[in-house]
Structure formats: structure tokens, C-alpha cells
């Protein structure tokens, strides 16, 4: 861990004990891998088109002004068509419950999840405090009101 690393308190729930801490797999990685906290002999099979909520067995205490985004792992998507259903899922700074991951199988074969398998990644990021100011008109821009597909392919 570098001197500039953000320290985040983490509490294991009983069913998560023994799993590896979420880690960034390389020095340049943004995401920390999350593992499935299933019972040792349990298998959650996700049929094509189906989804399942997978526990991670951990709770975190993010500092005020931060969020954690739960994102898919590219390898699961590329090899199996499995992704995070509500990507990115958001963990707010004031949430203290278990982090769970909703996986969906867009593939053509059933996908089995077992204890300790890396199922998603978590990216911790700062959030902006936002206050809207009601206006009768907004400033003009080159794009204007051009929406979906208006800037070309």
C-alpha cells in the first residue's frame, strides 16, 4: 500500500471469513476484485437469462465524499456473457450493510458461482456534492439539444 492510499475500514461477516481482502491485481488497476462468499460446498448456478444476488461477506465504511462502484469483470463478460445487472452498482458512504453483487447471465450456457471466485470489481471514487439551481434558460453550446446519436457514429 502506498502512502497516498485511501484507508477504508472493512468488517468481515461470518460467511466471508477466510476470503482474500479485495485487492487491485496490478499496480495500475482501478478496481478491487470482489469474491463470492458462498458456503464451501455451495454452487449458485445462473441459467441463461437469469440473475442471482451473490454475497461478498464484507461491509465497508467509506469516508464521507466517496462512493464505491460495483462493476463487471471483463473476463466474465467476454468468456461467459456474465455481468453485473445494475452496473455500476453504487455503495454510498453511509451504507454499512453487506456488499452484494447482482450477476446476470447473458450467455448461452449456465454459469456456476463458487466460494472465493472473483465475481465483480469495486472502484472507489470521490463524489461531488450537487445543488441544482432552477433557471428559465440554459447557456447555448455547440451541441445544444442534440441527444442520442446526434454527434455521429
CSV table of C-alpha atoms in Angstrom, one decimal:
chain,number,residue,atom,x,y,z
A,1,UNK,CA,0.0,0.0,0.0
A,2,UNK,CA,1.4,3.4,-0.9
A,3,UNK,CA,1.4,6.5,1.3
A,4,UNK,CA,-1.4,8.0,-0.8
A,5,UNK,CA,-3.7,5.0,-0.5
A,6,UNK,CA,-7.2,5.6,0.9
A,7,UNK,CA,-7.7,3.6,4.1
A,8,UNK,CA,-11.2,2.1,4.3
A,9,UNK,CA,-12.4,0.1,7.4
A,10,UNK,CA,-13.7,-3.3,6.4
A,11,UNK,CA,-15.6,-5.8,8.5
A,12,UNK,CA,-16.0,-9.5,7.6
A,13,UNK,CA,-19.3,-11.2,8.2
A,14,UNK,CA,-19.0,-14.8,9.4
A,15,UNK,CA,-19.7,-16.3,5.9
A,16,UNK,CA,-16.9,-14.1,4.4
A,17,UNK,CA,-14.2,-15.0,6.8
A,18,UNK,CA,-11.2,-16.7,5.2
A,19,UNK,CA,-11.7,-15.0,1.8
A,20,UNK,CA,-9.0,-12.7,0.5
A,21,UNK,CA,-9.3,-9.0,1.0
A,22,UNK,CA,-10.5,-7.1,-2.1
A,23,UNK,CA,-7.3,-6.2,-4.0
A,24,UNK,CA,-6.1,-4.4,-7.0
A,25,UNK,CA,-4.5,-7.2,-9.0
A,26,UNK,CA,-1.9,-4.9,-10.6
A,27,UNK,CA,-0.2,-1.6,-9.7
A,28,UNK,CA,-2.2,0.3,-12.4
A,29,UNK,CA,-5.6,-1.4,-11.7
A,30,UNK,CA,-8.5,0.9,-10.7
A,31,UNK,CA,-10.8,-1.9,-9.5
A,32,UNK,CA,-10.5,-4.2,-6.4
A,33,UNK,CA,-11.7,-7.7,-7.1
A,34,UNK,CA,-14.7,-9.0,-5.0
A,35,UNK,CA,-15.1,-12.7,-4.3
A,36,UNK,CA,-18.2,-14.8,-3.7
A,37,UNK,CA,-18.9,-15.6,-0.1
A,38,UNK,CA,-20.9,-18.7,-0.6
A,39,UNK,CA,-20.7,-21.8,1.7
A,40,UNK,CA,-17.8,-24.0,0.9
A,41,UNK,CA,-19.8,-26.7,-0.9
A,42,UNK,CA,-22.5,-24.4,-2.3
A,43,UNK,CA,-22.8,-23.6,-6.0
A,44,UNK,CA,-25.1,-20.9,-7.4
A,45,UNK,CA,-26.0,-21.8,-10.9
A,46,UNK,CA,-27.2,-18.9,-13.0
A,47,UNK,CA,-29.2,-20.1,-16.1
A,48,UNK,CA,-29.0,-18.1,-19.4
A,49,UNK,CA,-31.2,-15.0,-19.0
A,50,UNK,CA,-31.4,-15.4,-15.2
A,51,UNK,CA,-29.8,-13.4,-12.4
A,52,UNK,CA,-28.7,-14.0,-8.8
A,53,UNK,CA,-27.6,-11.9,-5.9
A,54,UNK,CA,-24.2,-13.1,-4.7
A,55,UNK,CA,-22.9,-12.2,-1.2
A,56,UNK,CA,-19.4,-10.9,-0.7
A,57,UNK,CA,-19.3,-11.3,3.1
A,58,UNK,CA,-17.9,-7.9,3.7
A,59,UNK,CA,-19.1,-4.5,4.9
A,60,UNK,CA,-17.1,-1.3,4.5
A,61,UNK,CA,-17.2,2.2,6.0
A,62,UNK,CA,-16.4,4.6,3.1
A,63,UNK,CA,-15.3,8.1,4.1
A,64,UNK,CA,-17.7,10.9,3.5
A,65,UNK,CA,-17.3,12.2,0.0
A,66,UNK,CA,-16.6,8.8,-1.6
A,67,UNK,CA,-18.7,6.0,-3.2
A,68,UNK,CA,-17.8,2.5,-4.3
A,69,UNK,CA,-19.0,1.4,-7.7
A,70,UNK,CA,-19.6,-2.3,-8.3
A,71,UNK,CA,-18.6,-3.1,-11.9
A,72,UNK,CA,-18.4,-6.2,-14.0
A,73,UNK,CA,-15.2,-8.2,-14.5
A,74,UNK,CA,-14.3,-8.1,-18.2
A,75,UNK,CA,-13.2,-11.7,-18.3
A,76,UNK,CA,-16.5,-13.0,-17.1
A,77,UNK,CA,-18.3,-10.9,-19.7
A,78,UNK,CA,-16.0,-11.9,-22.5
A,79,UNK,CA,-15.8,-15.6,-21.7
A,80,UNK,CA,-19.3,-16.3,-20.3
A,81,UNK,CA,-21.6,-13.3,-21.0
A,82,UNK,CA,-21.9,-12.8,-17.2
A,83,UNK,CA,-22.1,-9.2,-16.0
A,84,UNK,CA,-23.4,-7.0,-13.1
A,85,UNK,CA,-27.1,-6.4,-13.7
A,86,UNK,CA,-27.2,-2.9,-12.3
A,87,UNK,CA,-23.8,-1.8,-13.4
A,88,UNK,CA,-22.4,0.1,-11.9
A,89,UNK,CA,-24.0,-0.6,-8.6
A,90,UNK,CA,-23.4,2.1,-6.0
A,91,UNK,CA,-22.3,1.7,-2.4
A,92,UNK,CA,-22.9,5.0,-0.6
A,93,UNK,CA,-20.6,6.4,2.1
A,94,UNK,CA,-23.3,6.0,4.7
A,95,UNK,CA,-24.2,2.3,3.9
A,96,UNK,CA,-22.9,-0.2,6.4
A,97,UNK,CA,-24.6,-3.4,5.2
A,98,UNK,CA,-23.1,-6.3,3.3
A,99,UNK,CA,-22.0,-5.6,-0.3
A,100,UNK,CA,-23.8,-8.0,-2.6
A,101,UNK,CA,-23.5,-8.3,-6.4
A,102,UNK,CA,-26.3,-9.0,-8.7
A,103,UNK,CA,-25.0,-11.1,-11.6
A,104,UNK,CA,-26.9,-11.7,-14.8
A,105,UNK,CA,-26.1,-14.4,-17.3
A,106,UNK,CA,-26.4,-13.1,-20.9
A,107,UNK,CA,-24.5,-16.2,-22.2
A,108,UNK,CA,-25.9,-19.3,-23.7
A,109,UNK,CA,-24.7,-21.8,-21.0
A,110,UNK,CA,-25.5,-22.0,-17.3
A,111,UNK,CA,-22.8,-20.2,-15.2
A,112,UNK,CA,-21.8,-21.7,-11.8
A,113,UNK,CA,-20.5,-19.4,-9.0
A,114,UNK,CA,-18.5,-21.0,-6.2
A,115,UNK,CA,-16.9,-19.7,-3.0
A,116,UNK,CA,-13.9,-17.5,-3.5
A,117,UNK,CA,-14.4,-16.8,-7.2
A,118,UNK,CA,-13.9,-13.3,-8.3
A,119,UNK,CA,-17.3,-12.1,-9.4
A,120,UNK,CA,-17.0,-8.3,-9.8
A,121,UNK,CA,-14.7,-5.4,-9.1
A,122,UNK,CA,-15.2,-2.4,-6.9
A,123,UNK,CA,-13.9,1.1,-7.8
A,124,UNK,CA,-13.8,3.7,-5.0
A,125,UNK,CA,-14.2,7.2,-6.3
A,126,UNK,CA,-14.9,10.7,-4.9
A,127,UNK,CA,-18.4,12.1,-5.4
A,128,UNK,CA,-19.5,15.7,-5.9
A,129,UNK,CA,-21.9,17.4,-3.7
A,130,UNK,CA,-24.6,18.8,-6.0
A,131,UNK,CA,-27.1,21.5,-5.7
A,132,UNK,CA,-29.4,22.4,-8.7
A,133,UNK,CA,-30.3,26.0,-9.4
A,134,UNK,CA,-33.5,26.4,-11.3
A,135,UNK,CA,-33.2,28.6,-14.4
A,136,UNK,CA,-35.6,29.6,-17.2
A,137,UNK,CA,-33.0,29.0,-19.8
A,138,UNK,CA,-29.6,27.4,-20.1
A,139,UNK,CA,-26.5,28.7,-21.9
A,140,UNK,CA,-26.0,27.7,-25.6
A,141,UNK,CA,-23.5,25.1,-26.6
A,142,UNK,CA,-22.3,23.8,-30.0
A,143,UNK,CA,-24.2,20.5,-29.3
A,144,UNK,CA,-27.4,22.2,-28.0
A,145,UNK,CA,-30.3,19.7,-27.5
A,146,UNK,CA,-28.8,17.0,-29.8
A,147,UNK,CA,-29.3,13.7,-28.0
A,148,UNK,CA,-28.7,10.1,-28.6
A,149,UNK,CA,-26.6,9.6,-31.8
A,150,UNK,CA,-26.6,13.3,-32.6
A,151,UNK,CA,-22.8,13.5,-32.7
A,152,UNK,CA,-22.4,10.8,-35.3
A,153,UNK,CA,-21.1,7.3,-35.0
